């Protein structure tokens, strides 16, 4: 930023326009006060944003949970088409297995050193 933008119009009160102050020491005090105020406001916004993001992630984490096959009654056959239908238990078990496999692959990929990934790709 240029010096003319630093403490001018958006600085707050009229008494803190450092551009009109001739004394170097007094000018520096005002500039430091303005910089400190701006820093505190920025940090406050950052803390609020971080708290909001954490709250959103916590809410999103519990928003969806795949049903567990143990929650289904052992002998319950869901009513479906008269000639039969896909077993929901089979679908859930296959989905859980695929999800577990994807998580494992993701962990392995993130644990591998970057140079090892480059040598296997190229």
CSV table of N, CA and C in Angstrom, one decimal:
chain,number,residue,atom,x,y,z
A,1,UNK,N,0.8,-1.2,0.0
A,1,UNK,CA,0.0,0.0,0.0
A,1,UNK,C,0.9,1.2,0.0
A,2,UNK,N,0.4,2.3,-0.6
A,2,UNK,CA,1.1,3.5,-0.6
A,2,UNK,C,0.8,4.3,0.7
A,3,UNK,N,1.7,5.2,1.1
A,3,UNK,CA,1.5,5.9,2.3
A,3,UNK,C,0.2,6.7,2.4
A,4,UNK,N,-0.3,7.2,1.2
A,4,UNK,CA,-1.5,7.9,1.2
A,4,UNK,C,-2.7,7.1,1.5
A,5,UNK,N,-2.6,5.8,1.3
A,5,UNK,CA,-3.8,4.9,1.5
A,5,UNK,C,-3.8,4.3,3.0
A,6,UNK,N,-2.6,4.4,3.6
A,6,UNK,CA,-2.4,3.7,4.9
A,6,UNK,C,-3.4,4.2,6.0
A,7,UNK,N,-3.4,5.5,6.2
A,7,UNK,CA,-4.2,5.9,7.4
A,7,UNK,C,-5.2,7.0,7.0
A,8,UNK,N,-5.6,7.0,5.8
A,8,UNK,CA,-6.5,8.1,5.3
A,8,UNK,C,-8.0,7.9,5.7
A,9,UNK,N,-8.8,7.8,4.6
A,9,UNK,CA,-10.2,7.8,4.8
A,9,UNK,C,-10.8,6.7,5.6
A,10,UNK,N,-10.3,5.4,5.5
A,10,UNK,CA,-10.8,4.3,6.2
A,10,UNK,C,-10.2,4.1,7.6
A,11,UNK,N,-9.5,5.1,8.1
A,11,UNK,CA,-8.8,4.8,9.4
A,11,UNK,C,-9.6,4.9,10.6
A,12,UNK,N,-10.8,5.4,10.6
A,12,UNK,CA,-11.6,5.5,11.8
A,12,UNK,C,-11.9,6.9,12.1
A,13,UNK,N,-11.3,7.4,13.2
A,13,UNK,CA,-11.6,8.8,13.6
A,13,UNK,C,-10.7,9.8,13.0
A,14,UNK,N,-11.1,11.1,13.0
A,14,UNK,CA,-10.3,12.2,12.4
A,14,UNK,C,-9.0,12.4,13.1
A,15,UNK,N,-8.9,12.1,14.3
A,15,UNK,CA,-7.7,12.4,15.1
A,15,UNK,C,-6.6,11.4,14.7
A,16,UNK,N,-6.8,10.4,13.9
A,16,UNK,CA,-5.8,9.4,13.6
A,16,UNK,C,-5.4,9.5,12.2
A,17,UNK,N,-5.5,10.6,11.5
A,17,UNK,CA,-5.0,10.8,10.2
A,17,UNK,C,-3.5,11.2,10.3
A,18,UNK,N,-2.6,10.3,10.2
A,18,UNK,CA,-1.2,10.5,10.5
A,18,UNK,C,-0.5,11.3,9.4
A,19,UNK,N,-1.2,11.5,8.3
A,19,UNK,CA,-0.5,12.3,7.2
A,19,UNK,C,-0.4,13.7,7.5
A,20,UNK,N,-1.2,14.2,8.4
A,20,UNK,CA,-1.2,15.7,8.8
A,20,UNK,C,-0.3,15.9,10.0
A,21,UNK,N,0.4,14.9,10.5
A,21,UNK,CA,1.2,15.1,11.7
A,21,UNK,C,2.7,15.3,11.2
A,22,UNK,N,3.3,16.3,11.7
A,22,UNK,CA,4.7,16.6,11.3
A,22,UNK,C,5.7,15.9,12.2
A,23,UNK,N,5.4,15.7,13.4
A,23,UNK,CA,6.3,15.0,14.4
A,23,UNK,C,6.4,13.5,14.1
A,24,UNK,N,7.6,13.1,13.8
A,24,UNK,CA,7.9,11.7,13.4
A,24,UNK,C,7.4,10.7,14.4
A,25,UNK,N,7.7,11.0,15.7
A,25,UNK,CA,7.4,10.1,16.8
A,25,UNK,C,5.9,9.9,16.9
A,26,UNK,N,5.2,11.0,16.9
A,26,UNK,CA,3.7,11.0,17.0
A,26,UNK,C,3.1,10.3,15.8
A,27,UNK,N,3.7,10.6,14.6
A,27,UNK,CA,3.2,9.9,13.4
A,27,UNK,C,3.3,8.4,13.5
A,28,UNK,N,4.5,7.9,13.9
A,28,UNK,CA,4.7,6.5,14.1
A,28,UNK,C,3.8,5.9,15.1
A,29,UNK,N,3.5,6.5,16.2
A,29,UNK,CA,2.6,6.0,17.2
A,29,UNK,C,1.2,5.8,16.6
A,30,UNK,N,0.7,6.8,15.8
A,30,UNK,CA,-0.6,6.7,15.2
A,30,UNK,C,-0.6,5.5,14.2
A,31,UNK,N,0.5,5.4,13.4
A,31,UNK,CA,0.5,4.4,12.4
A,31,UNK,C,0.5,3.0,13.1
A,32,UNK,N,1.3,2.9,14.1
A,32,UNK,CA,1.3,1.6,14.9
A,32,UNK,C,0.0,1.3,15.5
A,33,UNK,N,-0.7,2.3,16.0
A,33,UNK,CA,-2.0,2.0,16.6
A,33,UNK,C,-3.0,1.6,15.5
A,34,UNK,N,-3.0,2.2,14.4
A,34,UNK,CA,-3.8,1.8,13.3
A,34,UNK,C,-3.5,0.4,12.8
A,35,UNK,N,-2.2,0.1,12.6
A,35,UNK,CA,-1.8,-1.2,12.2
A,35,UNK,C,-2.2,-2.3,13.2
A,36,UNK,N,-2.0,-2.0,14.5
A,36,UNK,CA,-2.4,-3.0,15.5
A,36,UNK,C,-3.9,-3.2,15.5
A,37,UNK,N,-4.7,-2.2,15.3
A,37,UNK,CA,-6.2,-2.3,15.3
A,37,UNK,C,-6.6,-3.2,14.1
A,38,UNK,N,-5.9,-2.9,12.9
A,38,UNK,CA,-6.2,-3.7,11.7
A,38,UNK,C,-5.9,-5.2,11.9
A,39,UNK,N,-4.7,-5.4,12.5
A,39,UNK,CA,-4.3,-6.8,12.8
A,39,UNK,C,-5.3,-7.5,13.7
A,40,UNK,N,-5.7,-6.8,14.8
A,40,UNK,CA,-6.6,-7.5,15.7
A,40,UNK,C,-8.0,-7.8,15.0
A,41,UNK,N,-8.4,-6.9,14.2
A,41,UNK,CA,-9.7,-7.1,13.5
A,41,UNK,C,-9.5,-8.3,12.5
A,42,UNK,N,-8.4,-8.4,11.9
A,42,UNK,CA,-8.1,-9.5,10.9
A,42,UNK,C,-8.1,-10.8,11.7
A,43,UNK,N,-7.4,-10.8,12.8
A,43,UNK,CA,-7.3,-12.0,13.6
A,43,UNK,C,-8.7,-12.5,14.1
A,44,UNK,N,-9.5,-11.5,14.5
A,44,UNK,CA,-10.8,-11.8,15.0
A,44,UNK,C,-11.6,-12.4,13.9
A,45,UNK,N,-11.6,-11.9,12.7
A,45,UNK,CA,-12.3,-12.5,11.6
A,45,UNK,C,-11.8,-13.9,11.3
A,46,UNK,N,-10.5,-14.1,11.4
A,46,UNK,CA,-9.9,-15.4,11.1
A,46,UNK,C,-10.4,-16.4,12.1
A,47,UNK,N,-10.4,-16.0,13.4
A,47,UNK,CA,-10.9,-16.9,14.5
A,47,UNK,C,-12.4,-17.3,14.2
A,48,UNK,N,-13.2,-16.2,13.9
A,48,UNK,CA,-14.6,-16.5,13.6
A,48,UNK,C,-14.8,-17.4,12.4
A,49,UNK,N,-14.0,-17.2,11.4
A,49,UNK,CA,-14.1,-18.1,10.2
A,49,UNK,C,-13.7,-19.5,10.5
A,50,UNK,N,-12.6,-19.6,11.3
A,50,UNK,CA,-12.2,-21.0,11.7
A,50,UNK,C,-13.2,-21.7,12.5
A,51,UNK,N,-13.8,-21.0,13.4
A,51,UNK,CA,-14.9,-21.5,14.3
A,51,UNK,C,-16.1,-22.0,13.4
A,52,UNK,N,-16.5,-21.1,12.5
A,52,UNK,CA,-17.6,-21.4,11.6
A,52,UNK,C,-17.3,-22.6,10.7
A,53,UNK,N,-16.1,-22.7,10.2
A,53,UNK,CA,-15.7,-23.8,9.4
A,53,UNK,C,-15.7,-25.1,10.2
A,54,UNK,N,-15.2,-25.1,11.4
A,54,UNK,CA,-15.1,-26.2,12.2
A,54,UNK,C,-16.5,-26.7,12.6
A,55,UNK,N,-17.4,-25.8,12.9
A,55,UNK,CA,-18.8,-26.1,13.2
A,55,UNK,C,-19.5,-26.7,12.0
A,56,UNK,N,-19.2,-26.2,10.8
A,56,UNK,CA,-19.8,-26.7,9.6
A,56,UNK,C,-19.3,-28.1,9.3
A,57,UNK,N,-18.0,-28.4,9.5
A,57,UNK,CA,-17.5,-29.7,9.3
A,57,UNK,C,-18.0,-30.7,10.3
A,58,UNK,N,-18.2,-30.3,11.5
A,58,UNK,CA,-18.8,-31.2,12.5
A,58,UNK,C,-20.2,-31.5,12.1
A,59,UNK,N,-21.0,-30.5,11.7
A,59,UNK,CA,-22.3,-30.8,11.3
A,59,UNK,C,-22.4,-31.7,10.1
A,60,UNK,N,-21.5,-31.4,9.1
A,60,UNK,CA,-21.5,-32.2,7.9
A,60,UNK,C,-21.0,-33.7,8.2
A,61,UNK,N,-20.2,-33.8,9.1
A,61,UNK,CA,-19.7,-35.2,9.5
A,61,UNK,C,-20.7,-36.1,10.0
A,62,UNK,N,-21.7,-35.5,10.7
A,62,UNK,CA,-22.8,-36.4,11.2
A,62,UNK,C,-24.0,-36.3,10.4
A,63,UNK,N,-24.0,-35.7,9.2
A,63,UNK,CA,-25.2,-35.5,8.4
A,63,UNK,C,-25.5,-36.8,7.7
A,64,UNK,N,-24.5,-37.6,7.4
A,64,UNK,CA,-24.8,-38.9,6.6
A,64,UNK,C,-24.0,-40.0,7.3
A,65,UNK,N,-24.7,-41.1,7.5
A,65,UNK,CA,-24.1,-42.3,8.0
A,65,UNK,C,-24.7,-43.4,7.2
A,66,UNK,N,-23.9,-44.2,6.6
A,66,UNK,CA,-24.5,-45.4,5.8
A,66,UNK,C,-25.1,-46.4,6.8
A,67,UNK,N,-26.2,-46.9,6.5
A,67,UNK,CA,-26.8,-47.9,7.4
A,67,UNK,C,-26.0,-49.1,7.6
A,68,UNK,N,-26.1,-49.7,8.7
A,68,UNK,CA,-25.3,-50.9,9.0
A,68,UNK,C,-26.2,-52.1,8.8
A,69,UNK,N,-25.6,-53.2,8.3
A,69,UNK,CA,-26.3,-54.4,8.0
A,69,UNK,C,-26.9,-55.0,9.2
A,70,UNK,N,-26.2,-54.8,10.4
A,70,UNK,CA,-26.7,-55.3,11.6
A,70,UNK,C,-28.0,-54.7,12.1
A,71,UNK,N,-28.3,-53.5,11.5
A,71,UNK,CA,-29.5,-52.8,11.9
A,71,UNK,C,-30.7,-53.5,11.2
A,72,UNK,N,-30.5,-54.2,10.2
A,72,UNK,CA,-31.6,-54.9,9.5
A,72,UNK,C,-32.0,-56.2,10.3
A,73,UNK,N,-33.2,-56.5,10.3
A,73,UNK,CA,-33.7,-57.7,11.0
A,73,UNK,C,-33.1,-58.9,10.3
A,74,UNK,N,-32.7,-60.0,11.0
A,74,UNK,CA,-32.0,-61.1,10.4
A,74,UNK,C,-32.9,-61.8,9.3
A,75,UNK,N,-34.1,-62.0,9.6
A,75,UNK,CA,-35.0,-62.8,8.7
A,75,UNK,C,-36.0,-61.9,7.9
A,76,UNK,N,-35.7,-60.6,8.0
A,76,UNK,CA,-36.7,-59.8,7.3
A,76,UNK,C,-36.4,-59.7,5.8
A,77,UNK,N,-37.3,-60.0,5.0
A,77,UNK,CA,-37.2,-59.8,3.5
A,77,UNK,C,-38.0,-58.6,3.2
A,78,UNK,N,-37.3,-57.6,2.6
A,78,UNK,CA,-38.1,-56.4,2.3
A,78,UNK,C,-39.1,-56.8,1.1
A,79,UNK,N,-40.2,-56.1,1.2
A,79,UNK,CA,-41.2,-56.4,0.2
A,79,UNK,C,-40.7,-55.7,-1.0
A,80,UNK,N,-40.7,-56.4,-2.1
A,80,UNK,CA,-40.2,-55.9,-3.4
A,80,UNK,C,-41.1,-56.4,-4.5
A,81,UNK,N,-40.5,-56.6,-5.6
A,81,UNK,CA,-41.2,-57.2,-6.7
A,81,UNK,C,-41.6,-58.6,-6.5
A,82,UNK,N,-42.7,-59.1,-7.1
A,82,UNK,CA,-43.2,-60.4,-6.8
A,82,UNK,C,-42.1,-61.5,-7.2
A,83,UNK,N,-41.3,-61.3,-8.1
A,83,UNK,CA,-40.3,-62.3,-8.5
A,83,UNK,C,-39.0,-62.1,-7.7
A,84,UNK,N,-39.0,-61.2,-6.8
A,84,UNK,CA,-37.8,-61.0,-5.9
A,84,UNK,C,-37.1,-59.7,-6.3
A,85,UNK,N,-36.2,-59.3,-5.5
A,85,UNK,CA,-35.4,-58.1,-5.8
A,85,UNK,C,-34.0,-58.2,-5.2
A,86,UNK,N,-33.2,-57.2,-5.4
A,86,UNK,CA,-31.9,-57.2,-4.9
A,86,UNK,C,-31.9,-57.1,-3.4
A,87,UNK,N,-31.1,-57.9,-2.8
A,87,UNK,CA,-31.0,-57.9,-1.3
A,87,UNK,C,-30.4,-56.6,-0.9
A,88,UNK,N,-31.1,-55.9,0.0
A,88,UNK,CA,-30.5,-54.6,0.5
A,88,UNK,C,-29.3,-54.9,1.3
A,89,UNK,N,-29.3,-56.0,2.0
A,89,UNK,CA,-28.2,-56.4,2.8
A,89,UNK,C,-26.9,-56.5,1.9
A,90,UNK,N,-27.1,-57.2,0.8
A,90,UNK,CA,-25.9,-57.4,-0.1
A,90,UNK,C,-25.4,-56.0,-0.6
A,91,UNK,N,-26.4,-55.1,-0.9
A,91,UNK,CA,-26.0,-53.8,-1.5
A,91,UNK,C,-25.2,-53.0,-0.4
A,92,UNK,N,-25.7,-53.1,0.8
A,92,UNK,CA,-25.0,-52.4,1.9
A,92,UNK,C,-23.6,-52.9,2.2
A,93,UNK,N,-23.5,-54.2,2.2
A,93,UNK,CA,-22.2,-54.9,2.5
A,93,UNK,C,-21.2,-54.6,1.3
A,94,UNK,N,-21.7,-54.6,0.1
A,94,UNK,CA,-20.8,-54.3,-1.0
A,94,UNK,C,-20.4,-52.8,-1.0
A,95,UNK,N,-21.3,-51.9,-0.6
A,95,UNK,CA,-20.9,-50.5,-0.5
A,95,UNK,C,-19.9,-50.2,0.6
A,96,UNK,N,-20.1,-50.9,1.7
A,96,UNK,CA,-19.2,-50.7,2.9
A,96,UNK,C,-17.8,-51.2,2.5
A,97,UNK,N,-17.7,-52.4,1.8
A,97,UNK,CA,-16.5,-53.0,1.4
A,97,UNK,C,-15.8,-52.0,0.4
A,98,UNK,N,-16.5,-51.4,-0.6
A,98,UNK,CA,-15.9,-50.5,-1.5
A,98,UNK,C,-15.4,-49.3,-0.9
A,99,UNK,N,-16.2,-48.8,0.1
A,99,UNK,CA,-15.8,-47.6,0.8
A,99,UNK,C,-14.5,-47.8,1.6
A,100,UNK,N,-14.4,-49.0,2.3
A,100,UNK,CA,-13.2,-49.3,3.0
A,100,UNK,C,-12.0,-49.4,2.1
A,101,UNK,N,-12.2,-50.0,1.0
A,101,UNK,CA,-11.1,-50.2,0.0
A,101,UNK,C,-10.7,-48.8,-0.5
A,102,UNK,N,-11.6,-47.9,-0.8
A,102,UNK,CA,-11.2,-46.6,-1.2
A,102,UNK,C,-10.4,-45.8,-0.1
A,103,UNK,N,-10.9,-46.0,1.1
A,103,UNK,CA,-10.2,-45.3,2.2
A,103,UNK,C,-8.7,-45.9,2.3
A,104,UNK,N,-8.6,-47.2,2.2
A,104,UNK,CA,-7.3,-47.8,2.3
A,104,UNK,C,-6.4,-47.3,1.2
A,105,UNK,N,-6.9,-47.3,0.0
A,105,UNK,CA,-6.1,-46.8,-1.2
A,105,UNK,C,-5.7,-45.3,-1.0
A,106,UNK,N,-6.6,-44.5,-0.4
A,106,UNK,CA,-6.3,-43.1,-0.2
A,106,UNK,C,-5.2,-43.0,0.9
A,107,UNK,N,-5.3,-43.8,1.9
A,107,UNK,CA,-4.2,-43.8,3.0
A,107,UNK,C,-2.9,-44.2,2.4
A,108,UNK,N,-2.9,-45.2,1.6
A,108,UNK,CA,-1.6,-45.7,1.0
A,108,UNK,C,-1.0,-44.6,0.0
A,109,UNK,N,-1.9,-44.0,-0.7
A,109,UNK,CA,-1.4,-42.9,-1.7
A,109,UNK,C,-0.8,-41.7,-0.9
A,110,UNK,N,-1.5,-41.4,0.2
A,110,UNK,CA,-1.0,-40.2,1.0
A,110,UNK,C,0.3,-40.6,1.8
A,111,UNK,N,0.5,-41.8,2.1
A,111,UNK,CA,1.6,-42.2,2.9
A,111,UNK,C,2.9,-42.4,2.0
A,112,UNK,N,2.7,-42.7,0.8
A,112,UNK,CA,3.8,-42.9,-0.1
A,112,UNK,C,4.6,-41.6,-0.4
A,113,UNK,N,5.9,-41.7,-0.4
A,113,UNK,CA,6.7,-40.5,-0.6
A,113,UNK,C,6.4,-40.0,-2.0
A,114,UNK,N,6.5,-38.7,-2.2
A,114,UNK,CA,6.2,-38.1,-3.5
A,114,UNK,C,7.1,-38.6,-4.6
A,115,UNK,N,8.3,-38.8,-4.3
A,115,UNK,CA,9.2,-39.3,-5.4
A,115,UNK,C,8.9,-40.7,-5.9
A,116,UNK,N,8.3,-41.5,-5.0
A,116,UNK,CA,7.9,-42.9,-5.3
A,116,UNK,C,6.7,-42.8,-6.3
A,117,UNK,N,5.8,-41.9,-6.0
A,117,UNK,CA,4.7,-41.7,-6.9
A,117,UNK,C,5.1,-41.3,-8.3
A,118,UNK,N,6.1,-40.4,-8.3
A,118,UNK,CA,6.5,-39.9,-9.6
A,118,UNK,C,7.2,-40.9,-10.5
A,119,UNK,N,8.0,-41.8,-9.8
A,119,UNK,CA,8.7,-42.9,-10.5
A,119,UNK,C,7.7,-43.9,-11.1
A,120,UNK,N,6.6,-44.2,-10.4
A,120,UNK,CA,5.7,-45.2,-10.8
A,120,UNK,C,4.8,-44.6,-11.9
A,121,UNK,N,4.6,-43.3,-11.9
A,121,UNK,CA,3.7,-42.7,-12.9
A,121,UNK,C,4.4,-42.5,-14.2
A,122,UNK,N,5.6,-42.2,-14.2
A,122,UNK,CA,6.3,-41.7,-15.4
A,122,UNK,C,7.2,-42.8,-15.9
